[in-house]
mmCIF file of C-alpha atoms in Angstrom:
data_model
loop_
_atom_site.group_PDB
_atom_site.id
_atom_site.type_symbol
_atom_site.label_atom_id
_atom_site.label_comp_id
_atom_site.label_asym_id
_atom_site.label_seq_id
_atom_site.Cartn_x
_atom_site.Cartn_y
_atom_site.Cartn_z
ATOM 1 C CA MET A 1 30.407 43.322 192.475
ATOM 2 C CA ARG A 2 27.688 44.783 190.257
ATOM 3 C CA THR A 3 28.984 48.355 190.518
ATOM 4 C CA ALA A 4 32.494 47.169 189.640
ATOM 5 C CA LYS A 5 31.122 45.507 186.524
ATOM 6 C CA TRP A 6 29.282 48.700 185.511
ATOM 7 C CA CYS A 7 32.444 50.782 185.936
ATOM 8 C CA LEU A 8 34.453 48.259 183.893
ATOM 9 C CA ALA A 9 31.782 48.347 181.178
ATOM 10 C CA LEU A 10 31.839 52.157 181.139
ATOM 11 C CA LEU A 11 35.637 52.254 180.988
ATOM 12 C CA LEU A 12 35.641 49.757 178.115
ATOM 13 C CA LEU A 13 33.051 51.830 176.268
ATOM 14 C CA LEU A 14 35.048 55.008 176.712
ATOM 15 C CA LEU A 15 38.354 53.419 175.696
ATOM 16 C CA LEU A 16 36.727 52.052 172.568
ATOM 17 C CA GLY A 17 34.835 55.146 171.574
ATOM 18 C CA GLY A 18 35.702 58.205 173.625
ATOM 19 C CA CYS A 19 39.236 58.753 172.327
ATOM 20 C CA SER A 20 38.867 57.700 168.700
ATOM 21 C CA GLY A 21 35.309 58.759 167.949
ATOM 22 C CA SER A 22 34.197 55.182 167.106
ATOM 23 C CA ARG A 23 32.280 52.737 169.324
ATOM 24 C CA ASP A 24 31.905 49.011 169.690
ATOM 25 C CA ASN A 25 28.168 48.248 169.478
ATOM 26 C CA ASN A 26 28.240 45.450 172.050
ATOM 27 C CA ALA A 27 30.057 47.530 174.671
ATOM 28 C CA GLN A 28 27.715 50.449 174.077
ATOM 29 C CA ALA A 29 24.662 48.245 174.511
ATOM 30 C CA LEU A 30 25.693 47.350 178.058
ATOM 31 C CA LEU A 31 24.972 50.870 179.241
ATOM 32 C CA MET A 32 22.863 52.297 176.416
ATOM 33 C CA PRO A 33 20.042 49.852 175.625
ATOM 34 C CA HIS A 34 17.837 52.663 174.345
ATOM 35 C CA ASN A 35 20.387 53.857 171.745
ATOM 36 C CA PHE A 36 20.612 57.411 173.006
ATOM 37 C CA PRO A 37 23.250 59.434 171.109
ATOM 38 C CA ALA A 38 26.612 60.089 172.685
ATOM 39 C CA VAL A 39 27.747 63.656 173.324
ATOM 40 C CA GLU A 40 31.228 65.089 173.627
ATOM 41 C CA THR A 41 32.049 67.313 176.563
ATOM 42 C CA SER A 42 33.139 70.874 175.807
ATOM 43 C CA LEU A 43 36.168 70.643 178.102
ATOM 44 C CA PRO A 44 39.645 69.988 176.634
ATOM 45 C CA PRO A 45 41.834 67.181 177.969
ATOM 46 C CA THR A 46 43.446 68.118 181.276
ATOM 47 C CA ALA A 47 45.996 65.366 181.897
ATOM 48 C CA ASN A 48 48.505 67.703 183.569
ATOM 49 C CA SER A 49 46.077 69.871 185.527
ATOM 50 C CA GLU A 50 44.412 66.806 187.101
ATOM 51 C CA ALA A 51 47.635 66.062 188.929
ATOM 52 C CA ALA A 52 47.958 69.698 190.038
ATOM 53 C CA LYS A 53 44.688 69.924 191.923
ATOM 54 C CA PRO A 54 41.839 67.582 192.863
ATOM 55 C CA ILE A 55 38.613 67.575 190.894
ATOM 56 C CA VAL A 56 35.798 69.291 192.781
ATOM 57 C CA LEU A 57 32.310 67.800 192.368
ATOM 58 C CA GLY A 58 29.210 69.577 193.611
ATOM 59 C CA PHE A 59 26.371 67.111 194.176
ATOM 60 C CA SER A 60 22.789 68.120 194.917
ATOM 61 C CA GLN A 61 21.124 65.123 196.573
ATOM 62 C CA LEU A 62 17.334 65.321 196.593
ATOM 63 C CA GLY A 63 16.809 64.070 200.151
ATOM 64 C CA SER A 64 17.131 61.197 202.600
ATOM 65 C CA GLU A 65 13.582 59.888 202.399
ATOM 66 C CA SER A 66 14.361 56.190 202.232
ATOM 67 C CA THR A 67 16.866 53.438 202.918
ATOM 68 C CA TRP A 68 17.645 53.444 199.191
ATOM 69 C CA ARG A 69 18.495 57.153 199.220
ATOM 70 C CA GLU A 70 20.729 56.795 202.267
ATOM 71 C CA ALA A 71 22.636 53.979 200.547
ATOM 72 C CA ASN A 72 22.920 56.098 197.407
ATOM 73 C CA THR A 73 24.440 58.991 199.356
ATOM 74 C CA ALA A 74 26.844 56.690 201.203
ATOM 75 C CA SER A 75 27.982 55.144 197.904
ATOM 76 C CA ILE A 76 28.741 58.583 196.439
ATOM 77 C CA ARG A 77 30.677 59.715 199.526
ATOM 78 C CA GLU A 78 32.734 56.524 199.600
ATOM 79 C CA ALA A 79 33.449 56.526 195.871
ATOM 80 C CA ALA A 80 34.524 60.184 195.909
ATOM 81 C CA GLY A 81 37.041 59.439 198.654
ATOM 82 C CA GLU A 82 38.428 56.431 196.811
ATOM 83 C CA ALA A 83 38.684 58.406 193.551
ATOM 84 C CA GLY A 84 40.435 61.375 195.183
ATOM 85 C CA ILE A 85 37.609 63.702 194.148
ATOM 86 C CA THR A 86 36.632 66.554 196.465
ATOM 87 C CA LEU A 87 32.886 66.207 197.060
ATOM 88 C CA ILE A 88 30.635 69.076 198.106
ATOM 89 C CA LEU A 89 27.315 67.414 198.902
ATOM 90 C CA LYS A 90 24.153 69.325 199.769
ATOM 91 C CA ASN A 91 20.876 67.620 200.714
ATOM 92 C CA ALA A 92 17.731 69.339 199.442
ATOM 93 C CA GLY A 93 15.315 67.595 201.807
ATOM 94 C CA GLN A 94 12.811 66.988 198.960
ATOM 95 C CA ASP A 95 12.678 70.738 198.164
ATOM 96 C CA GLN A 96 13.424 71.800 194.591
ATOM 97 C CA GLN A 97 14.135 75.403 195.585
ATOM 98 C CA LYS A 98 16.797 74.165 197.996
ATOM 99 C CA GLN A 99 18.324 72.277 195.076
ATOM 100 C CA PHE A 100 18.433 75.498 193.065
ATOM 101 C CA ASP A 101 20.085 77.324 195.979
ATOM 102 C CA ALA A 102 22.675 74.555 196.343
ATOM 103 C CA ILE A 103 23.430 74.574 192.617
ATOM 104 C CA ARG A 104 23.920 78.353 192.592
ATOM 105 C CA SER A 105 26.357 77.967 195.488
ATOM 106 C CA PHE A 106 28.255 75.396 193.403
ATOM 107 C CA ILE A 107 28.419 77.893 190.530
ATOM 108 C CA ARG A 108 29.763 80.602 192.830
ATOM 109 C CA SER A 109 32.354 78.162 194.167
ATOM 110 C CA LYS A 110 33.401 77.348 190.580
ATOM 111 C CA VAL A 111 33.272 73.576 191.037
ATOM 112 C CA ASP A 112 34.517 71.466 188.137
ATOM 113 C CA VAL A 113 31.394 69.306 187.673
ATOM 114 C CA ILE A 114 27.845 69.458 189.057
ATOM 115 C CA ALA A 115 25.785 66.295 189.610
ATOM 116 C CA ILE A 116 22.063 66.514 190.374
ATOM 117 C CA ALA A 117 19.478 63.996 191.580
ATOM 118 C CA PRO A 118 16.333 66.037 190.782
ATOM 119 C CA VAL A 119 13.424 66.030 193.242
ATOM 120 C CA VAL A 120 10.953 66.304 190.338
ATOM 121 C CA GLN A 121 11.250 66.276 186.553
ATOM 122 C CA SER A 122 9.938 69.742 185.703
ATOM 123 C CA GLY A 123 11.275 73.267 186.212
ATOM 124 C CA TRP A 124 14.948 72.704 185.323
ATOM 125 C CA GLU A 125 15.495 74.739 182.135
ATOM 126 C CA THR A 126 16.493 78.025 183.802
ATOM 127 C CA ILE A 127 18.903 76.661 186.398
ATOM 128 C CA LEU A 128 20.568 74.276 183.943
ATOM 129 C CA LEU A 129 21.058 77.200 181.547
ATOM 130 C CA GLU A 130 22.764 79.136 184.351
ATOM 131 C CA ILE A 131 25.151 76.217 184.857
ATOM 132 C CA LYS A 132 25.854 75.983 181.136
ATOM 133 C CA GLN A 133 26.611 79.701 180.931
ATOM 134 C CA ALA A 134 29.074 79.240 183.799
ATOM 135 C CA GLY A 135 30.849 76.569 181.721
ATOM 136 C CA ILE A 136 30.295 73.753 184.206
ATOM 137 C CA PRO A 137 29.298 70.280 182.901
ATOM 138 C CA VAL A 138 26.248 68.605 184.475
ATOM 139 C CA ILE A 139 25.522 64.955 185.242
ATOM 140 C CA LEU A 140 21.981 63.882 186.089
ATOM 141 C CA LEU A 141 21.978 60.996 188.547
ATOM 142 C CA ASP A 142 19.172 58.538 189.356
ATOM 143 C CA ARG A 143 16.365 60.850 188.189
ATOM 144 C CA SER A 144 15.972 62.778 184.947
ATOM 145 C CA ALA A 145 15.032 66.383 184.228
ATOM 146 C CA ASN A 146 12.432 67.166 181.585
ATOM 147 C CA VAL A 147 14.182 69.709 179.340
ATOM 148 C CA GLU A 148 13.872 70.388 175.608
ATOM 149 C CA ASP A 149 17.555 71.220 175.189
ATOM 150 C CA SER A 150 19.499 68.057 175.984
ATOM 151 C CA SER A 151 22.794 69.939 175.662
ATOM 152 C CA LEU A 152 22.100 71.361 179.136
ATOM 153 C CA TYR A 153 23.524 68.175 180.642
ATOM 154 C CA VAL A 154 26.265 65.751 179.606
ATOM 155 C CA THR A 155 24.735 62.422 180.634
ATOM 156 C CA PHE A 156 22.019 60.818 182.738
ATOM 157 C CA ILE A 157 23.102 57.842 184.853
ATOM 158 C CA GLY A 158 20.404 55.715 186.441
ATOM 159 C CA SER A 159 17.876 52.922 186.265
ATOM 160 C CA ASP A 160 15.155 52.388 183.675
ATOM 161 C CA PHE A 161 12.153 53.143 185.896
ATOM 162 C CA TYR A 162 9.662 52.364 183.133
ATOM 163 C CA GLU A 163 11.132 48.881 182.749
ATOM 164 C CA GLU A 164 10.925 48.415 186.516
ATOM 165 C CA GLY A 165 7.181 49.006 186.285
ATOM 166 C CA VAL A 166 6.966 46.532 183.413
ATOM 167 C CA LYS A 167 8.810 43.873 185.445
ATOM 168 C CA ALA A 168 6.511 44.400 188.425
ATOM 169 C CA ALA A 169 3.414 44.030 186.249
ATOM 170 C CA LYS A 170 4.742 40.878 184.569
ATOM 171 C CA TYR A 171 5.231 39.323 187.980
ATOM 172 C CA VAL A 172 1.693 40.244 189.078
ATOM 173 C CA ILE A 173 0.172 38.881 185.870
ATOM 174 C CA ASP A 174 1.995 35.578 186.303
ATOM 175 C CA LYS A 175 1.333 35.345 190.037
ATOM 176 C CA MET A 176 -2.401 35.915 189.614
ATOM 177 C CA ARG A 177 -2.869 33.838 186.466
ATOM 178 C CA HIS A 178 -5.029 31.252 188.254
ATOM 179 C CA HIS A 179 -7.163 33.819 190.070
ATOM 180 C CA SER A 180 -10.722 33.974 188.756
ATOM 181 C CA GLY A 181 -12.647 37.196 188.479
ATOM 182 C CA VAL A 182 -11.525 40.812 188.721
ATOM 183 C CA ILE A 183 -8.161 41.458 190.393
ATOM 184 C CA ASN A 184 -8.141 44.711 192.353
ATOM 185 C CA ILE A 185 -4.755 46.403 192.571
ATOM 186 C CA ALA A 186 -3.717 49.095 195.057
ATOM 187 C CA GLU A 187 -0.827 51.365 194.089
ATOM 188 C CA LEU A 188 1.463 53.307 196.402
ATOM 189 C CA GLN A 189 3.114 56.059 194.384
ATOM 190 C CA GLY A 190 6.274 57.928 195.330
ATOM 191 C CA THR A 191 6.852 61.679 195.318
ATOM 192 C CA VAL A 192 4.394 63.408 192.981
ATOM 193 C CA GLY A 193 6.138 64.548 189.796
ATOM 194 C CA SER A 194 9.303 62.504 190.366
ATOM 195 C CA THR A 195 10.790 60.444 187.551
ATOM 196 C CA PRO A 196 10.569 57.033 189.275
ATOM 197 C CA SER A 197 6.978 57.562 190.361
ATOM 198 C CA ILE A 198 5.883 58.662 186.890
ATOM 199 C CA ASP A 199 7.734 55.962 184.948
ATOM 200 C CA ARG A 200 7.105 53.060 187.340
ATOM 201 C CA GLY A 201 3.412 53.857 187.078
ATOM 202 C CA ARG A 202 3.502 54.118 183.279
ATOM 203 C CA GLY A 203 5.372 50.844 182.819
ATOM 204 C CA PHE A 204 3.012 48.953 185.117
ATOM 205 C CA ARG A 205 -0.101 50.342 183.426
ATOM 206 C CA LYS A 206 1.231 49.571 179.971
ATOM 207 C CA MET A 207 1.570 45.892 180.833
ATOM 208 C CA ILE A 208 -1.876 45.454 182.417
ATOM 209 C CA GLY A 209 -3.632 47.734 179.927
ATOM 210 C CA ASP A 210 -5.063 44.910 177.818
ATOM 211 C CA LYS A 211 -5.853 42.669 180.819
ATOM 212 C CA GLN A 212 -9.530 43.352 181.450
ATOM 213 C CA ASN A 213 -9.581 41.565 184.802
ATOM 214 C CA PHE A 214 -6.646 43.593 186.222
ATOM 215 C CA ARG A 215 -7.754 46.937 187.634
ATOM 216 C CA ILE A 216 -5.944 49.580 189.674
ATOM 217 C CA THR A 217 -8.790 50.532 191.994
ATOM 218 C CA VAL A 218 -6.947 52.795 194.462
ATOM 219 C CA THR A 219 -3.774 54.825 194.036
ATOM 220 C CA ALA A 220 -2.161 57.565 196.104
ATOM 221 C CA PRO A 221 1.264 59.088 196.754
ATOM 222 C CA ALA A 222 3.093 58.068 199.936
ATOM 223 C CA ASP A 223 6.331 60.009 199.303
ATOM 224 C CA PHE A 224 8.624 56.957 199.264
ATOM 225 C CA THR A 225 8.506 56.736 203.084
ATOM 226 C CA GLN A 226 7.604 53.868 205.405
ATOM 227 C CA SER A 227 5.282 56.053 207.479
ATOM 228 C CA GLY A 228 3.577 57.281 204.316
ATOM 229 C CA GLY A 229 3.038 53.734 203.062
ATOM 230 C CA ARG A 230 1.541 52.704 206.390
ATOM 231 C CA GLU A 231 -0.891 55.644 206.569
ATOM 232 C CA VAL A 232 -2.033 55.430 202.940
ATOM 233 C CA MET A 233 -2.553 51.657 203.174
ATOM 234 C CA LYS A 234 -4.616 52.167 206.330
ATOM 235 C CA ARG A 235 -6.880 54.489 204.301
ATOM 236 C CA PHE A 236 -7.123 51.938 201.499
ATOM 237 C CA LEU A 237 -8.259 49.310 204.016
ATOM 238 C CA GLN A 238 -11.018 51.546 205.368
ATOM 239 C CA GLN A 239 -13.061 50.666 202.303
ATOM 240 C CA PRO A 240 -15.707 47.918 202.535
ATOM 241 C CA ARG A 241 -14.073 44.482 202.686
ATOM 242 C CA GLU A 242 -15.394 43.475 199.263
ATOM 243 C CA LYS A 243 -13.369 46.342 197.741
ATOM 244 C CA TRP A 244 -10.082 45.380 199.374
ATOM 245 C CA SER A 245 -7.207 44.867 196.989
ATOM 246 C CA HIS A 246 -5.849 41.483 195.995
ATOM 247 C CA VAL A 247 -2.482 43.004 195.041
ATOM 248 C CA LEU A 248 -0.381 45.931 196.266
ATOM 249 C CA TYR A 249 2.106 47.529 193.892
ATOM 250 C CA SER A 250 4.490 49.800 195.797
ATOM 251 C CA HIS A 251 6.895 52.162 194.038
ATOM 252 C CA ASN A 252 9.554 51.480 196.680
ATOM 253 C CA ASP A 253 10.451 49.127 199.537
ATOM 254 C CA ASP A 254 9.973 51.556 202.410
ATOM 255 C CA MET A 255 6.343 52.172 201.450
ATOM 256 C CA ALA A 256 5.783 48.427 201.004
ATOM 257 C CA ILE A 257 7.134 47.721 204.489
ATOM 258 C CA GLY A 258 4.871 50.387 205.985
ATOM 259 C CA ALA A 259 1.903 48.993 204.057
ATOM 260 C CA ALA A 260 2.621 45.494 205.386
ATOM 261 C CA GLU A 261 2.363 46.906 208.909
ATOM 262 C CA ALA A 262 -1.056 48.367 208.117
ATOM 263 C CA ILE A 263 -2.196 45.071 206.581
ATOM 264 C CA ILE A 264 -1.231 43.208 209.750
ATOM 265 C CA GLU A 265 -3.082 45.785 211.876
ATOM 266 C CA ALA A 266 -6.191 45.113 209.773
ATOM 267 C CA GLY A 267 -6.023 41.417 210.690
ATOM 268 C CA LEU A 268 -4.724 40.271 207.301
ATOM 269 C CA ILE A 269 -1.534 38.469 206.295
ATOM 270 C CA PRO A 270 0.702 40.493 203.941
ATOM 271 C CA GLY A 271 2.090 38.360 201.144
ATOM 272 C CA THR A 272 -0.830 35.922 201.459
ATOM 273 C CA ASP A 273 -4.115 37.815 201.755
ATOM 274 C CA ILE A 274 -2.646 40.680 199.742
ATOM 275 C CA ILE A 275 0.159 39.980 197.268
ATOM 276 C CA ILE A 276 2.879 42.645 197.506
ATOM 277 C CA VAL A 277 5.394 43.593 194.821
ATOM 278 C CA SER A 278 7.823 46.436 195.407
ATOM 279 C CA VAL A 279 10.755 48.232 193.783
ATOM 280 C CA ASP A 280 14.282 48.874 195.147
ATOM 281 C CA GLY A 281 15.852 45.699 196.536
ATOM 282 C CA THR A 282 16.963 46.850 199.978
ATOM 283 C CA ARG A 283 18.141 44.384 202.603
ATOM 284 C CA ARG A 284 15.074 45.160 204.722
ATOM 285 C CA ALA A 285 12.820 44.189 201.819
ATOM 286 C CA PHE A 286 14.692 40.908 201.388
ATOM 287 C CA GLU A 287 14.176 40.222 205.093
ATOM 288 C CA GLN A 288 10.459 40.880 204.606
ATOM 289 C CA MET A 289 10.426 38.531 201.605
ATOM 290 C CA ALA A 290 12.178 35.818 203.598
ATOM 291 C CA ALA A 291 9.488 36.250 206.270
ATOM 292 C CA GLY A 292 6.764 35.886 203.618
ATOM 293 C CA ARG A 293 5.405 39.449 203.894
ATOM 294 C CA ILE A 294 6.571 40.673 200.466
ATOM 295 C CA ASN A 295 6.271 38.453 197.405
ATOM 296 C CA ALA A 296 8.674 40.060 194.933
ATOM 297 C CA VAL A 297 11.056 42.984 194.624
ATOM 298 C CA VAL A 298 12.239 44.617 191.413
ATOM 299 C CA GLU A 299 15.846 45.706 191.779
ATOM 300 C CA CYS A 300 16.884 49.367 191.559
ATOM 301 C CA ASN A 301 20.515 49.554 192.632
ATOM 302 C CA PRO A 302 21.532 52.728 194.539
ATOM 303 C CA LEU A 303 25.287 52.078 194.477
ATOM 304 C CA LEU A 304 25.965 54.569 191.693
ATOM 305 C CA GLY A 305 28.973 56.258 193.306
ATOM 306 C CA PRO A 306 31.787 54.469 191.415
ATOM 307 C CA LEU A 307 30.051 54.962 188.069
ATOM 308 C CA LEU A 308 29.499 58.674 188.832
ATOM 309 C CA MET A 309 33.133 59.253 189.780
ATOM 310 C CA GLN A 310 34.367 57.470 186.673
ATOM 311 C CA ALA A 311 32.093 59.667 184.548
ATOM 312 C CA VAL A 312 33.391 62.804 186.290
ATOM 313 C CA LYS A 313 36.987 61.821 185.516
ATOM 314 C CA GLU A 314 36.167 61.125 181.877
ATOM 315 C CA ILE A 315 34.464 64.506 181.541
ATOM 316 C CA MET A 316 37.505 66.250 183.008
ATOM 317 C CA ALA A 317 39.697 64.359 180.548
ATOM 318 C CA GLY A 318 37.595 65.727 177.682
ATOM 319 C CA ARG A 319 36.355 62.325 176.557
ATOM 320 C CA THR A 320 32.963 61.343 175.178
ATOM 321 C CA LEU A 321 30.112 59.921 177.260
ATOM 322 C CA PRO A 322 26.825 58.259 176.299
ATOM 323 C CA LYS A 323 23.858 60.552 176.754
ATOM 324 C CA ARG A 324 22.083 57.817 178.742
ATOM 325 C CA MET A 325 23.631 55.097 180.882
ATOM 326 C CA VAL A 326 21.293 52.428 182.259
ATOM 327 C CA THR A 327 22.308 50.080 185.049
ATOM 328 C CA PRO A 328 21.436 46.367 184.528
ATOM 329 C CA GLU A 329 19.025 45.047 187.189
ATOM 330 C CA GLY A 330 16.750 42.064 187.893
ATOM 331 C CA ILE A 331 13.766 40.918 189.936
ATOM 332 C CA TYR A 332 13.781 38.709 193.043
ATOM 333 C CA THR A 333 11.048 36.554 194.574
ATOM 334 C CA GLN A 334 10.507 34.938 197.955
ATOM 335 C CA GLU A 335 12.208 31.760 196.762
ATOM 336 C CA LEU A 336 15.479 33.663 196.208
ATOM 337 C CA ALA A 337 15.280 36.037 199.168
ATOM 338 C CA GLY A 338 17.221 33.981 201.702
ATOM 339 C CA MET A 339 20.019 33.200 199.270
ATOM 340 C CA GLU A 340 20.403 36.768 198.017
ATOM 341 C CA MET A 341 19.905 38.598 201.329
ATOM 342 C CA GLU A 342 23.553 38.306 202.363
ATOM 343 C CA ASN A 343 24.608 40.005 199.130
ATOM 344 C CA ARG A 344 22.655 43.156 199.914
ATOM 345 C CA LYS A 345 24.954 46.012 200.899
ATOM 346 C CA TYR A 346 22.121 48.457 201.516
#
C-alpha cells in the first residue's frame, strides 16, 4: 500500500512539473522534503521507440547481507516484471570493485539506464564519469554516492537515514526520561563507510549531543548481519557489569536480533535489562517486539521497486525528475507490534 502511494505521488509530481517545467509545491514536498533541485534528463522523449523494444535496466545491488536487502532485491525483480522492463541484476557481495566490474559490463551491453545501490559512499567519481561519457543515465537507489558533480546521476531514491537516527534518539530520550544517573548506550554500526551507517550515527548523536547523562560508551561495526550483531554484543558484555549498557542502538534489525541472542546468553532480558531500538522494520523485528525483546523499530522501507521502475520510465520519456526522492516512514513500538506485524511484507 505504501509503495503504491509513493508511485502515485511521483506520477502526480511528474505530471504537474515534468512536462510543463512548473511544479506544484505540495506534490513536490511529498518526495522532496529537503528541497533538492530537480534535474532534466538528457534523453529526448521516446514514445514510439518504447513500444518497439523493452527498456533494459542494469542494476548493481550491493549485496544480500540482511533480510532488508533480500526484500529490496525481490521488490525490484517483481516490479521490473510488472513494468515490462528487462532487468540485468548483478550482486556485488559487499565488494565495491565488483560493483565497478558489473557497471562496466552494463556499459558494454549498452543498457538504457543503470541503477546502483552503492556499498560505500566514496570512490564513485571515476566510474560515474565513465557512465556519463557512455550517455547512460544513472539512478542511485537506497544509498548515496559522495560526488562533487551531481550531474553524474539523475536522481537518488531512498530513505532519510539521518532522520532515522534522529527518530531513534528521540525514542531513547523519551523512554529513559525517568532514569536517574548516566545512561550508557551501546551502538551497533553497519558497514563501515556506508551511507546508512554514517547518517544513522550522525542523526542519533545530534539528538543526544546536549544530553549530558546520555553517553555512547561502546560502538563497533557489525556489517548489518545477525551473526555480526551477536558477536559484537558478546564483546560489549565482556566488560565489567557496572559498565554494561542500559540501551542498545542498532543500525539495523538483523544486528539487533543477533544482539538480543547475546544478551540472553549473558543471563539478561533483552528489552527489559537492556532497552533495544533498531532500524528497518522487518517482520522478524516485529515478532521480536511482540515477544518483548526489542522495544522500538524505526521504519526503513525496502520496497523501492515500483518507484524505481516508474523513475526509469520517466527518464526514458525524457521527463524531469527530482534530484532527491525521500520515502515517508515512521517508528513503531512494542504496543503497536502485534497490530502491524501482519502488514509486514518483508
